[in-house]
Coordinates of C-alpha atoms in Angstrom, one line a residue:
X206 CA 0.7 5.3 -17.6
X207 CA 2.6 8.8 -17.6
X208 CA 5.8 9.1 -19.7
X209 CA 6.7 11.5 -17.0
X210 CA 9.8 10.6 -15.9
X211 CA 9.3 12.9 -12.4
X212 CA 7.8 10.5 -9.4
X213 CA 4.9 11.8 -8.3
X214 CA 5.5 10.3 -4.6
X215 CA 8.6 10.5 -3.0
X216 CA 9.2 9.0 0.6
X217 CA 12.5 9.2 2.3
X218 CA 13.4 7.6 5.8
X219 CA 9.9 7.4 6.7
X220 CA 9.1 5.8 10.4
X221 CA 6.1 6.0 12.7
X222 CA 6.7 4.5 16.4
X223 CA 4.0 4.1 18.6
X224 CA 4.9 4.8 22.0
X225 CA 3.5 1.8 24.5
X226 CA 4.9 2.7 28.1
X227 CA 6.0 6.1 29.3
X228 CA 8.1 6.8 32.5
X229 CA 7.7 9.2 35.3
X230 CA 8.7 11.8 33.4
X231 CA 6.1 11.1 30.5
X232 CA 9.4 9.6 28.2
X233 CA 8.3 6.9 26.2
X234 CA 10.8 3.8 27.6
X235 CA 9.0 1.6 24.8
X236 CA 7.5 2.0 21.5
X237 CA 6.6 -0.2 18.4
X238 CA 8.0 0.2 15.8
X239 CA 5.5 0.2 12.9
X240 CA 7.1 1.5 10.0
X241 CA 10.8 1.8 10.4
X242 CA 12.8 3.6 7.8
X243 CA 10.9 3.3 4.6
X244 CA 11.9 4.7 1.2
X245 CA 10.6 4.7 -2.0
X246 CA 9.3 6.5 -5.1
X247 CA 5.9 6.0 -7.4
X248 CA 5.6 7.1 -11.3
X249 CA 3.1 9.5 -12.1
X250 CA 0.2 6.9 -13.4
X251 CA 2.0 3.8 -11.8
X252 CA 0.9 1.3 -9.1
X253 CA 3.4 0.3 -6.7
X254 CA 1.8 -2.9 -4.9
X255 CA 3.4 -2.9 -1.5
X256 CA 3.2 -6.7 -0.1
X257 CA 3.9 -8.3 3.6
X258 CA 2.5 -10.1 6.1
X259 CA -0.5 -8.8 8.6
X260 CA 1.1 -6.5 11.2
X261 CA 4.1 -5.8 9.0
X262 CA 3.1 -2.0 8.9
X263 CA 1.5 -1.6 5.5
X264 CA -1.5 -0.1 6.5
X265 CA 0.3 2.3 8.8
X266 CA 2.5 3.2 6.3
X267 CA -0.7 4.2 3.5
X268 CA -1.9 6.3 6.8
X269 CA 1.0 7.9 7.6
X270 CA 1.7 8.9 3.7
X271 CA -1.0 10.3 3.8
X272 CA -0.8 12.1 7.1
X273 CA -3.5 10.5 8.7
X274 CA -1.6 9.6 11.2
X275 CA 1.9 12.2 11.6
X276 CA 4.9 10.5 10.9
X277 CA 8.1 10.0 14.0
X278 CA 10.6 10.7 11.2
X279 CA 11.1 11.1 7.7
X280 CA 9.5 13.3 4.4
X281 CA 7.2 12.2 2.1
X282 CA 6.9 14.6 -1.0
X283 CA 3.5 14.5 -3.0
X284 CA 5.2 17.1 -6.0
X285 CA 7.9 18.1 -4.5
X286 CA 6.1 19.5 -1.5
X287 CA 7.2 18.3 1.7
X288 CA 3.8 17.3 3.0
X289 CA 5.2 17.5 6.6
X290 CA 5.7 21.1 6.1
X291 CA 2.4 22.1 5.5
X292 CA -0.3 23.8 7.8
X293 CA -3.6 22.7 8.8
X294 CA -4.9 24.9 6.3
X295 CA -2.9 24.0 3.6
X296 CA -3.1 20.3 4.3
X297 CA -6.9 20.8 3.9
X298 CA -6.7 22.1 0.2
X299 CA -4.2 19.2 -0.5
X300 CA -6.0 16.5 0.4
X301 CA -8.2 16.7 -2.2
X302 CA -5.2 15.3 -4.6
X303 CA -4.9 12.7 -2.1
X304 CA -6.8 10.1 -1.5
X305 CA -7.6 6.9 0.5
X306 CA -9.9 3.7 -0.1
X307 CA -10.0 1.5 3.1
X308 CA -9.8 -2.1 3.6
X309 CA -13.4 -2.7 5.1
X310 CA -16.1 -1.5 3.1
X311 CA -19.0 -2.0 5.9
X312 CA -17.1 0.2 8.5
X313 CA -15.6 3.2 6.3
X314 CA -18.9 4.2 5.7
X315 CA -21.5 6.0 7.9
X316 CA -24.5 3.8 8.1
X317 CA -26.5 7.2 9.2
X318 CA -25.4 8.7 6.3
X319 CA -27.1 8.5 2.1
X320 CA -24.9 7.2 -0.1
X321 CA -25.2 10.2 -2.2
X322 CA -24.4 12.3 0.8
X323 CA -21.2 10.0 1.6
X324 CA -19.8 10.7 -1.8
X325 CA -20.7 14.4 -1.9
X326 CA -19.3 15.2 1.2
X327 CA -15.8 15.9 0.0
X328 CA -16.7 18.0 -2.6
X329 CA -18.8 20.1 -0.3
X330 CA -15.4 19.9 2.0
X331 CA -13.3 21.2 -0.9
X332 CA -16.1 23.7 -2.4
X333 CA -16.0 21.7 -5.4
X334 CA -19.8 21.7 -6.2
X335 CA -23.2 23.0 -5.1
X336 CA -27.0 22.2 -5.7
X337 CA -27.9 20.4 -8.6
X338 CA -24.3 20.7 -10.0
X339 CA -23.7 18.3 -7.1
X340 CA -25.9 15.7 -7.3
X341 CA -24.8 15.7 -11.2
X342 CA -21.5 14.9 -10.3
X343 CA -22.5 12.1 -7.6
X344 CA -25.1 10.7 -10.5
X345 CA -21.9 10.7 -12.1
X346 CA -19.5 8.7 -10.0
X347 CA -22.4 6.1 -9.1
X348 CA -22.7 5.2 -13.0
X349 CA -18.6 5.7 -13.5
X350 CA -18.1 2.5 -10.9
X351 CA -21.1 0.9 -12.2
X352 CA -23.8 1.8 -9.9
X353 CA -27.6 2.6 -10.5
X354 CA -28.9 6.3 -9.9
X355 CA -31.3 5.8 -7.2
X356 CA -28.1 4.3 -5.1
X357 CA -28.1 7.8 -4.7
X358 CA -31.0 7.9 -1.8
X359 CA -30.4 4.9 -0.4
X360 CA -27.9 3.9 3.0
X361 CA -24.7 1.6 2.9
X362 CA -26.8 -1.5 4.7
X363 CA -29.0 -1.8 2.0
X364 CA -25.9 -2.8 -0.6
X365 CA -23.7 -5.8 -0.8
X366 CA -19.8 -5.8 0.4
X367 CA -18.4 -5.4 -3.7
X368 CA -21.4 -2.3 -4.0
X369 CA -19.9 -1.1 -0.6
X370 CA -16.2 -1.1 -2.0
X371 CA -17.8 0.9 -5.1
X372 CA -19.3 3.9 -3.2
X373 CA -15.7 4.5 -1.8
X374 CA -14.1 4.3 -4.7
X375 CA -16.6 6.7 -6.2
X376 CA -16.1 8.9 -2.5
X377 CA -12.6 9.2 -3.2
X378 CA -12.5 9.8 -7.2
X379 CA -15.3 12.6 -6.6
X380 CA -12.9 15.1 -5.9
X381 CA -9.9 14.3 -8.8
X382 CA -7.2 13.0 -6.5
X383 CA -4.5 11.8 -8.4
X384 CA -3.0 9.9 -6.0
X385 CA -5.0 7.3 -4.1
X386 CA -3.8 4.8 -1.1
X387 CA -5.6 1.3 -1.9
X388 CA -5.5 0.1 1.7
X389 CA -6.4 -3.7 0.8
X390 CA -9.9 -3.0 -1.0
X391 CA -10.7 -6.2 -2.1
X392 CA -9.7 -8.8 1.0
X393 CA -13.2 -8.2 2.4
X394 CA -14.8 -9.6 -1.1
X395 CA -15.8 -12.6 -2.7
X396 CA -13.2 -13.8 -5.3
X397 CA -15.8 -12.9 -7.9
X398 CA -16.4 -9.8 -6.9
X399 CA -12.7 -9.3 -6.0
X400 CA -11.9 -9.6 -10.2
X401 CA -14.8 -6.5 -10.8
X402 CA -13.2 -4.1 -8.3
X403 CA -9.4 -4.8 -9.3
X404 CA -10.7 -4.5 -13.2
X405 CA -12.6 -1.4 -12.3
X406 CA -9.7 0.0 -10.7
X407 CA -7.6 -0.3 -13.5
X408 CA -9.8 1.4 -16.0
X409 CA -10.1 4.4 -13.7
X410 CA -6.5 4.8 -13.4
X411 CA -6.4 4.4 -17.2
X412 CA -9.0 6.8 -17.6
X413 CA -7.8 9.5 -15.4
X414 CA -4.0 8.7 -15.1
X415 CA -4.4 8.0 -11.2
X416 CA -1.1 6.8 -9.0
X417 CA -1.9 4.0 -6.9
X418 CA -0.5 3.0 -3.9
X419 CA -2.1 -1.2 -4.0
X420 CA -1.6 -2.4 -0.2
X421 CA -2.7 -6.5 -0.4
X422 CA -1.0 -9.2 0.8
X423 CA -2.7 -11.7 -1.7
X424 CA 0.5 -11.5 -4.4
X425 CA -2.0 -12.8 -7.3
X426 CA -3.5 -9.8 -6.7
X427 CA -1.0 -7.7 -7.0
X428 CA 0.8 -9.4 -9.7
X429 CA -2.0 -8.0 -12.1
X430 CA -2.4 -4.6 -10.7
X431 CA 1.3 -3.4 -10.3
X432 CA 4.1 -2.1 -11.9
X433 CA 6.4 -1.9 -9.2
X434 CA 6.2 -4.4 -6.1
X435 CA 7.7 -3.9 -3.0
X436 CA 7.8 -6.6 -0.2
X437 CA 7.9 -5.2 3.5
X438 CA 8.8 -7.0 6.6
X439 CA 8.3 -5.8 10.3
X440 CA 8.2 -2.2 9.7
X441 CA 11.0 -2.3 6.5
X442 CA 11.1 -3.0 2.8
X443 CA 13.2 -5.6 2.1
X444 CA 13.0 -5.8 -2.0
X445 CA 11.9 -3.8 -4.5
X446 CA 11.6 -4.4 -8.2
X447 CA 9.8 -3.9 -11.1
X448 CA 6.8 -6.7 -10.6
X449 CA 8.1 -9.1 -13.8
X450 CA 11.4 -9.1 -12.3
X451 CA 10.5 -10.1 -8.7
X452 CA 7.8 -12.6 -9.9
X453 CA 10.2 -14.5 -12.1
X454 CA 13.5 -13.6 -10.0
X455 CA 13.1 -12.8 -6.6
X456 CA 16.2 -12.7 -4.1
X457 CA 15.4 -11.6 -0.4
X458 CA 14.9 -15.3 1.1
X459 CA 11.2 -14.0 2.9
X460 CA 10.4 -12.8 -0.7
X461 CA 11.3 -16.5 -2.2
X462 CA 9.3 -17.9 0.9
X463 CA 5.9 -15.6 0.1
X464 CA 6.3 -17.0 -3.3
X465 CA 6.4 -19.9 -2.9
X466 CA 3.3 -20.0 -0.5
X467 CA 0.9 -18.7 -3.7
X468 CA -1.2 -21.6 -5.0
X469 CA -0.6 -22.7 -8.7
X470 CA -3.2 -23.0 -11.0
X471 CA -1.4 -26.2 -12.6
X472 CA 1.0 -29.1 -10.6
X473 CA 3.2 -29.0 -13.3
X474 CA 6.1 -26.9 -12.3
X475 CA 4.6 -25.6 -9.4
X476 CA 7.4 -23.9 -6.6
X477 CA 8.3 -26.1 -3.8
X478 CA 7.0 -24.5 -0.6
X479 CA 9.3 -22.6 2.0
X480 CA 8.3 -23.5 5.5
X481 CA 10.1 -20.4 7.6
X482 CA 10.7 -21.4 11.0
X483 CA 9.0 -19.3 14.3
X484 CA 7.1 -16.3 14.5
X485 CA 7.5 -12.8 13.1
X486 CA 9.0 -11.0 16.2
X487 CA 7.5 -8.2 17.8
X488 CA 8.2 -5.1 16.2
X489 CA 8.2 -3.3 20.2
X490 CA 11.8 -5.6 20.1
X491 CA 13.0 -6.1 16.7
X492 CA 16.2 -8.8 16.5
X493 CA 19.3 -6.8 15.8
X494 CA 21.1 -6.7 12.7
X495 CA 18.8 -8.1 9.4
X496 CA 15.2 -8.2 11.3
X497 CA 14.5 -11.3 9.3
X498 CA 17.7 -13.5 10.5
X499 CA 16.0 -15.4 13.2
X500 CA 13.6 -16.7 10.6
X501 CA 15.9 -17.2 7.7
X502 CA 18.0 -20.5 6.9
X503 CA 20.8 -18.6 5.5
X504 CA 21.4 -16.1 7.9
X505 CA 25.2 -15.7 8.6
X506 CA 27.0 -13.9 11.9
X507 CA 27.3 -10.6 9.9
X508 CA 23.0 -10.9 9.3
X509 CA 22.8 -11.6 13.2
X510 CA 24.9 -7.5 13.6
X511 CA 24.9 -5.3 11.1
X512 CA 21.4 -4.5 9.7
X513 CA 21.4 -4.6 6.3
X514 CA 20.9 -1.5 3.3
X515 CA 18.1 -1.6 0.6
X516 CA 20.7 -1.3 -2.2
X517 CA 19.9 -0.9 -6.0
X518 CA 21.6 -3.3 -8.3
X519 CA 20.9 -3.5 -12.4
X520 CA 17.0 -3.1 -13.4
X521 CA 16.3 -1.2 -10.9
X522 CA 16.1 -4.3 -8.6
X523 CA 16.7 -3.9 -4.8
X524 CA 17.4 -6.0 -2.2
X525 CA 18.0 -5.1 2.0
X526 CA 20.3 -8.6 2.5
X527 CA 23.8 -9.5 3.0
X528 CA 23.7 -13.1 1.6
X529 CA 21.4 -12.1 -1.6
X530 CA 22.3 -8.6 -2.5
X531 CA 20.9 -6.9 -5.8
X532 CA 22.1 -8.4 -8.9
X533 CA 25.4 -5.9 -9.7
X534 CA 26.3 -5.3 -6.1
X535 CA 27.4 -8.6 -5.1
X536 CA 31.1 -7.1 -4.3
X537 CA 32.3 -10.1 -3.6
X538 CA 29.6 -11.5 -1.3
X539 CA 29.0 -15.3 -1.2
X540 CA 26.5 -16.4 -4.2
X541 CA 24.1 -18.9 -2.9
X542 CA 21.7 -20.1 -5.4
X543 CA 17.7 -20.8 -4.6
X544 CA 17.9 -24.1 -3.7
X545 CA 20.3 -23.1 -1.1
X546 CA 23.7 -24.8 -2.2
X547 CA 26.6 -22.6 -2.1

Protein backbone atom coordinates (compact mmCIF):
# COMPACT_ATOMS: atom_id res chain seq x y z
CA UNK A 1 0.00 0.00 0.00
CA UNK A 2 1.17 3.68 -1.02
CA UNK A 3 2.35 6.01 1.86
CA UNK A 4 0.88 8.63 -0.46
CA UNK A 5 -1.20 10.54 1.51
CA UNK A 6 -3.04 12.14 -1.96
CA UNK A 7 -6.33 9.90 -2.77
CA UNK A 8 -6.08 8.71 -5.94
CA UNK A 9 -10.02 8.67 -6.49
CA UNK A 10 -12.00 11.45 -5.45
CA UNK A 11 -15.91 11.36 -5.91
CA UNK A 12 -18.04 14.24 -4.81
CA UNK A 13 -22.05 14.35 -5.00
CA UNK A 14 -22.15 11.77 -7.47
CA UNK A 15 -25.84 10.62 -8.74
CA UNK A 16 -27.00 8.81 -11.94
CA UNK A 17 -30.99 8.84 -12.41
CA UNK A 18 -32.53 6.87 -14.94
CA UNK A 19 -35.37 8.42 -16.44
CA UNK A 20 -38.51 5.81 -16.71
CA UNK A 21 -41.54 7.98 -18.18
CA UNK A 22 -41.29 11.09 -20.13
CA UNK A 23 -44.16 13.64 -20.77
CA UNK A 24 -45.41 15.28 -23.94
CA UNK A 25 -42.85 17.44 -23.99
CA UNK A 26 -40.04 14.55 -23.71
CA UNK A 27 -39.53 15.82 -19.69
CA UNK A 28 -38.73 12.95 -17.70
CA UNK A 29 -41.94 13.08 -14.91
CA UNK A 30 -40.16 9.91 -13.29
CA UNK A 31 -36.79 8.50 -12.85
CA UNK A 32 -34.86 6.02 -10.54
CA UNK A 33 -32.80 6.94 -8.66
CA UNK A 34 -29.73 4.67 -8.81
CA UNK A 35 -26.99 6.30 -7.19
CA UNK A 36 -28.02 9.28 -5.27
CA UNK A 37 -25.39 11.62 -3.91
CA UNK A 38 -22.37 9.55 -3.29
CA UNK A 39 -19.06 10.70 -1.94
CA UNK A 40 -15.96 9.31 -1.08
CA UNK A 41 -12.20 8.99 -1.52
CA UNK A 42 -9.66 5.86 -2.21
CA UNK A 43 -5.75 5.77 -1.11
CA UNK A 44 -3.39 5.32 -3.87
CA UNK A 45 -2.85 1.25 -3.38
CA UNK A 46 -5.98 0.84 -1.12
CA UNK A 47 -9.22 -1.21 -1.57
CA UNK A 48 -12.25 0.39 -0.59
CA UNK A 49 -14.95 -2.58 -0.49
CA UNK A 50 -18.25 -0.96 -1.14
CA UNK A 51 -21.14 -3.35 0.31
CA UNK A 52 -25.16 -3.31 -0.03
CA UNK A 53 -27.88 -5.22 -1.00
CA UNK A 54 -28.71 -6.28 -4.89
CA UNK A 55 -30.29 -3.15 -6.57
CA UNK A 56 -28.75 -0.80 -4.10
CA UNK A 57 -26.68 0.83 -6.97
CA UNK A 58 -23.23 -0.60 -6.53
CA UNK A 59 -22.70 -1.68 -9.83
CA UNK A 60 -24.07 1.49 -11.30
CA UNK A 61 -21.93 3.40 -9.29
CA UNK A 62 -18.39 1.22 -10.52
CA UNK A 63 -20.00 2.11 -14.13
CA UNK A 64 -20.60 5.53 -13.75
CA UNK A 65 -16.94 6.12 -12.04
CA UNK A 66 -15.83 5.05 -14.61
CA UNK A 67 -17.90 6.78 -17.15
CA UNK A 68 -19.40 3.91 -18.66
CA UNK A 69 -22.37 5.11 -18.10
CA UNK A 70 -22.37 9.50 -17.75
CA UNK A 71 -23.17 10.56 -14.57
CA UNK A 72 -26.81 13.12 -13.78
CA UNK A 73 -24.59 15.04 -11.27
CA UNK A 74 -21.59 15.17 -9.51
CA UNK A 75 -17.36 14.93 -10.25
CA UNK A 76 -15.39 12.11 -9.87
CA UNK A 77 -11.52 13.00 -10.02
CA UNK A 78 -9.06 10.12 -11.10
CA UNK A 79 -5.67 12.68 -10.12
CA UNK A 80 -7.11 15.49 -9.83
CA UNK A 81 -8.71 15.45 -13.31
CA UNK A 82 -12.18 16.00 -13.43
CA UNK A 83 -12.99 12.95 -15.55
CA UNK A 84 -16.34 14.67 -16.50
CA UNK A 85 -14.46 17.31 -18.21
CA UNK A 86 -12.72 15.39 -20.57
CA UNK A 87 -13.24 14.75 -24.42
CA UNK A 88 -13.92 11.68 -26.30
CA UNK A 89 -10.45 11.81 -27.24
CA UNK A 90 -8.98 12.36 -24.06
CA UNK A 91 -11.20 9.91 -22.27
CA UNK A 92 -9.83 7.31 -24.75
CA UNK A 93 -6.05 7.83 -23.61
CA UNK A 94 -7.31 7.67 -19.98
CA UNK A 95 -8.94 4.69 -19.87
CA UNK A 96 -6.12 2.88 -20.03
CA UNK A 97 -5.32 3.82 -16.16
CA UNK A 98 -8.71 2.72 -15.61
CA UNK A 99 -10.03 -0.23 -15.49
CA UNK A 100 -13.03 -2.65 -15.02
CA UNK A 101 -13.40 -6.49 -14.15
CA UNK A 102 -17.15 -7.55 -14.35
CA UNK A 103 -19.28 -9.61 -12.29
CA UNK A 104 -20.03 -12.49 -14.90
CA UNK A 105 -17.13 -14.04 -16.26
CA UNK A 106 -19.09 -16.15 -19.16
CA UNK A 107 -20.76 -12.96 -20.55
CA UNK A 108 -17.88 -10.26 -20.48
CA UNK A 109 -16.15 -12.17 -22.82
CA UNK A 110 -16.60 -12.65 -26.64
CA UNK A 111 -17.15 -16.30 -27.21
CA UNK A 112 -16.10 -15.47 -31.11
CA UNK A 113 -13.17 -14.03 -29.94
CA UNK A 114 -9.25 -16.04 -28.78
CA UNK A 115 -8.41 -15.52 -25.57
CA UNK A 116 -5.16 -14.15 -26.60
CA UNK A 117 -7.03 -11.77 -28.87
CA UNK A 118 -9.49 -10.68 -25.81
CA UNK A 119 -6.56 -9.66 -23.70
CA UNK A 120 -4.60 -8.01 -26.48
CA UNK A 121 -7.14 -6.01 -27.68
CA UNK A 122 -6.63 -3.11 -25.29
CA UNK A 123 -3.25 -2.76 -25.97
CA UNK A 124 -3.77 -2.69 -29.69
CA UNK A 125 -6.63 0.08 -28.55
CA UNK A 126 -4.03 2.05 -26.66
CA UNK A 127 -0.90 1.33 -29.16
CA UNK A 128 0.74 -0.25 -26.37
CA UNK A 129 2.24 -3.22 -28.34
CA UNK A 130 2.71 -4.80 -31.79
CA UNK A 131 3.72 -8.27 -33.39
CA UNK A 132 5.57 -10.45 -31.42
CA UNK A 133 6.14 -7.80 -28.68
CA UNK A 134 2.42 -8.50 -28.23
CA UNK A 135 1.84 -11.85 -27.95
CA UNK A 136 4.97 -11.53 -25.28
CA UNK A 137 3.14 -9.48 -23.26
CA UNK A 138 -0.30 -11.63 -23.46
CA UNK A 139 2.12 -14.95 -22.76
CA UNK A 140 2.84 -12.72 -19.94
CA UNK A 141 -0.46 -11.90 -18.33
CA UNK A 142 -1.71 -15.66 -18.94
CA UNK A 143 1.28 -16.93 -16.66
CA UNK A 144 1.01 -13.63 -14.25
CA UNK A 145 -2.81 -14.97 -13.18
CA UNK A 146 -1.75 -18.48 -13.45
CA UNK A 147 -2.71 -19.58 -16.80
CA UNK A 148 -0.94 -22.03 -19.28
CA UNK A 149 0.52 -20.47 -22.66
CA UNK A 150 -1.50 -22.25 -25.19
CA UNK A 151 -4.63 -20.52 -23.33
CA UNK A 152 -3.47 -18.19 -25.61
CA UNK A 153 -5.28 -19.91 -28.96
CA UNK A 154 -7.96 -21.27 -27.39
CA UNK A 155 -11.87 -19.52 -26.89
CA UNK A 156 -13.58 -18.61 -23.45
CA UNK A 157 -16.06 -21.90 -23.66
CA UNK A 158 -13.41 -24.17 -23.56
CA UNK A 159 -12.31 -22.81 -19.73
CA UNK A 160 -14.02 -23.12 -16.43
CA UNK A 161 -15.87 -19.97 -14.63
CA UNK A 162 -12.51 -19.27 -12.04
CA UNK A 163 -10.20 -19.54 -15.63
CA UNK A 164 -12.91 -17.18 -17.04
CA UNK A 165 -12.50 -14.64 -14.13
CA UNK A 166 -8.60 -14.97 -14.83
CA UNK A 167 -8.47 -13.89 -18.56
CA UNK A 168 -10.33 -10.59 -17.36
CA UNK A 169 -8.22 -9.88 -14.87
CA UNK A 170 -5.26 -10.46 -17.14
CA UNK A 171 -7.59 -8.12 -20.01
CA UNK A 172 -7.66 -5.43 -17.63
CA UNK A 173 -3.98 -5.53 -16.02
CA UNK A 174 -2.54 -5.79 -19.77
CA UNK A 175 -2.53 -2.22 -20.15
CA UNK A 176 -1.09 -0.96 -16.37
CA UNK A 177 -4.33 0.60 -15.09
CA UNK A 178 -3.83 1.55 -11.71
CA UNK A 179 -7.03 1.83 -10.80
CA UNK A 180 -9.47 -1.02 -11.38
CA UNK A 181 -13.45 -1.41 -10.54
CA UNK A 182 -13.92 -5.08 -9.08
CA UNK A 183 -17.62 -5.25 -10.01
CA UNK A 184 -18.32 -8.48 -7.86
CA UNK A 185 -15.67 -10.94 -9.52
CA UNK A 186 -16.00 -13.77 -7.54
CA UNK A 187 -20.15 -14.23 -6.84
CA UNK A 188 -20.25 -16.25 -10.06
CA UNK A 189 -17.52 -18.91 -8.50
CA UNK A 190 -17.27 -21.77 -6.45
CA UNK A 191 -16.12 -20.97 -2.84
CA UNK A 192 -12.87 -22.74 -3.74
CA UNK A 193 -12.23 -21.01 -6.55
CA UNK A 194 -13.57 -17.77 -4.96
CA UNK A 195 -10.37 -17.99 -2.22
CA UNK A 196 -7.76 -18.25 -5.67
CA UNK A 197 -9.15 -15.15 -7.32
CA UNK A 198 -9.46 -12.89 -4.07
CA UNK A 199 -5.65 -14.19 -3.19
CA UNK A 200 -4.65 -13.57 -6.69
CA UNK A 201 -5.99 -10.23 -6.50
CA UNK A 202 -4.26 -9.23 -3.72
CA UNK A 203 -0.80 -10.15 -4.86
CA UNK A 204 -1.38 -8.14 -8.06
CA UNK A 205 -2.26 -5.11 -6.21
CA UNK A 206 0.85 -5.81 -4.02
CA UNK A 207 2.89 -6.31 -6.97
CA UNK A 208 1.97 -3.38 -8.95
CA UNK A 209 0.45 -0.93 -6.23
CA UNK A 210 -3.17 -1.15 -7.97
CA UNK A 211 -6.40 0.83 -6.25
CA UNK A 212 -9.26 -1.22 -6.07
CA UNK A 213 -12.64 -0.39 -5.99
CA UNK A 214 -14.06 -4.38 -4.40
CA UNK A 215 -18.04 -4.21 -5.16
CA UNK A 216 -19.43 -7.65 -3.22
CA UNK A 217 -22.06 -8.02 -1.09
CA UNK A 218 -20.73 -11.21 0.62
CA UNK A 219 -19.00 -9.03 3.73
CA UNK A 220 -16.52 -12.13 4.42
CA UNK A 221 -15.34 -11.30 1.39
CA UNK A 222 -14.64 -8.08 1.77
CA UNK A 223 -13.55 -8.24 5.27
CA UNK A 224 -10.16 -9.80 3.83
CA UNK A 225 -9.77 -7.70 0.85
CA UNK A 226 -10.44 -4.11 2.17
CA UNK A 227 -9.08 -1.36 3.89
CA UNK A 228 -11.87 0.91 3.83
CA UNK A 229 -15.59 -0.47 3.78
CA UNK A 230 -18.35 1.47 2.84
CA UNK A 231 -22.03 0.17 3.22
CA UNK A 232 -24.58 1.62 0.60
CA UNK A 233 -28.36 1.59 0.76
CA UNK A 234 -30.80 2.58 -2.10
CA UNK A 235 -28.66 4.70 -4.07
CA UNK A 236 -26.57 6.33 -0.73
CA UNK A 237 -23.72 5.44 1.59
CA UNK A 238 -24.75 5.21 4.81
CA UNK A 239 -21.27 4.35 6.83
CA UNK A 240 -17.98 4.44 6.13
CA UNK A 241 -15.01 3.32 8.10
CA UNK A 242 -11.84 1.91 8.09
CA UNK A 243 -12.93 -2.14 7.70
CA UNK A 244 -11.54 -3.14 11.54
CA UNK A 245 -13.59 -0.44 12.85
CA UNK A 246 -16.91 -1.24 11.24
CA UNK A 247 -16.40 -5.07 11.68
CA UNK A 248 -15.91 -4.78 15.39
CA UNK A 249 -18.01 -1.41 15.83
CA UNK A 250 -20.53 -0.74 13.47
CA UNK A 251 -23.31 2.03 14.05
CA UNK A 252 -25.85 2.67 11.14
CA UNK A 253 -28.75 0.09 12.36
CA UNK A 254 -28.85 -1.58 8.39
CA UNK A 255 -25.03 -1.92 8.88
CA UNK A 256 -25.58 -3.82 12.50
CA UNK A 257 -28.43 -5.87 10.58
CA UNK A 258 -25.89 -6.98 7.44
CA UNK A 259 -23.70 -8.11 10.21
CA UNK A 260 -25.46 -9.78 11.85
CA UNK A 261 -26.83 -11.89 8.80
CA UNK A 262 -22.98 -13.27 8.07
CA UNK A 263 -22.66 -16.94 9.29
CA UNK A 264 -20.13 -17.76 12.09
CA UNK A 265 -17.65 -20.15 11.78
CA UNK A 266 -18.22 -21.09 15.65
CA UNK A 267 -21.76 -20.87 17.87
CA UNK A 268 -19.88 -19.54 20.64
CA UNK A 269 -20.41 -15.83 20.58
CA UNK A 270 -22.00 -15.74 17.44
CA UNK A 271 -24.25 -12.18 16.75
CA UNK A 272 -27.85 -12.52 17.28
CA UNK A 273 -29.61 -11.95 13.97
CA UNK A 274 -31.51 -8.66 12.95
CA UNK A 275 -34.71 -9.50 11.20
CA UNK A 276 -35.56 -5.88 9.34
CA UNK A 277 -39.10 -5.58 8.70
CA UNK A 278 -40.61 -5.06 4.73
CA UNK A 279 -38.96 -4.54 1.60
CA UNK A 280 -36.22 -2.15 0.35
CA UNK A 281 -38.44 0.60 -1.32
CA UNK A 282 -38.21 1.50 -4.80
CA UNK A 283 -35.62 3.71 -5.47
CA UNK A 284 -38.21 5.44 -8.52
CA UNK A 285 -40.01 6.68 -4.88
CA UNK A 286 -37.59 6.84 -2.13
CA UNK A 287 -39.32 7.49 1.60
CA UNK A 288 -38.54 10.91 2.63
CA UNK A 289 -36.17 11.94 5.19
CA UNK A 290 -33.52 8.84 6.28
CA UNK A 291 -34.35 6.33 3.10
CA UNK A 292 -33.82 3.52 5.59
CA UNK A 293 -36.61 4.72 8.40
CA UNK A 294 -39.40 2.61 7.19
CA UNK A 295 -37.21 -0.49 7.77
CA UNK A 296 -35.51 0.61 10.89
CA UNK A 297 -36.82 -0.13 14.60
CA UNK A 298 -35.34 3.02 15.85
CA UNK A 299 -36.41 5.49 13.54
CA UNK A 300 -37.70 8.63 15.33
CA UNK A 301 -40.14 11.62 13.70
CA UNK A 302 -36.98 13.70 12.73
CA UNK A 303 -35.68 10.19 10.65
CA UNK A 304 -39.28 10.14 8.98
CA UNK A 305 -38.24 14.37 7.63
CA UNK A 306 -35.09 15.48 7.45
CA UNK A 307 -32.67 13.15 5.46
CA UNK A 308 -29.81 12.61 7.23
CA UNK A 309 -25.76 13.83 6.46
CA UNK A 310 -22.81 11.28 6.13
CA UNK A 311 -20.84 13.02 8.85
CA UNK A 312 -17.20 12.12 9.99
CA UNK A 313 -16.67 11.51 13.65
CA UNK A 314 -13.13 10.31 15.33
CA UNK A 315 -11.14 7.50 13.22
CA UNK A 316 -12.25 8.53 10.32
CA UNK A 317 -15.63 6.69 11.03
CA UNK A 318 -18.90 7.94 9.32
CA UNK A 319 -22.18 7.55 9.76
CA UNK A 320 -25.56 9.18 7.52
CA UNK A 321 -28.10 8.69 10.89
CA UNK A 322 -29.77 10.81 13.38
CA UNK A 323 -30.15 8.21 16.24
CA UNK A 324 -26.46 6.67 15.70
CA UNK A 325 -24.21 9.48 14.55
CA UNK A 326 -20.37 9.03 14.22
CA UNK A 327 -18.63 8.58 17.41
CA UNK A 328 -17.50 12.53 18.30
CA UNK A 329 -20.53 14.10 16.68
CA UNK A 330 -23.23 12.96 18.95
CA UNK A 331 -24.00 16.84 19.91
CA UNK A 332 -26.27 15.89 22.13
CA UNK A 333 -28.30 13.26 20.23
CA UNK A 334 -29.96 10.37 22.12
CA UNK A 335 -27.29 7.37 22.73
CA UNK A 336 -28.97 4.10 22.18
CA UNK A 337 -26.81 1.20 22.66
CA UNK A 338 -27.00 -2.10 20.23
CA UNK A 339 -29.25 -3.92 21.94
CA UNK A 340 -31.65 -1.16 21.58
CA UNK A 341 -32.16 0.15 25.22
CA UNK A 342 -31.98 3.76 25.63
Amino acid sequence: MSNDPAPLVEVSDLRKHFPVSRGVFGTARTAIRAVDGVSFTIGRGETLGLVGESGCGKSTLGRVLLRLLEPTAGRVRYEGVDLGGLSAAELRRMRRHLQIIFQDPYASLNPRMRVGAIIAEGLEIHDLARGAEKRERVIEMLRLVGLRDEAYDRYPHEFSGGQRQRICIARALAVNPRFVVADEPVSALDVSVQAQVINLLQDLQERFDLTYLFISHDLHVVEHVSHTVAIMYLGRIVETAPRDVLFTSPRHPYTRALLSAVPSATPVGERQRVALPGDVPSPMHPPPGCAFHPRCPYAEDRCRVDEPRLLFGTGRHGVACHVFPAPGTENGGRHISVEGRA
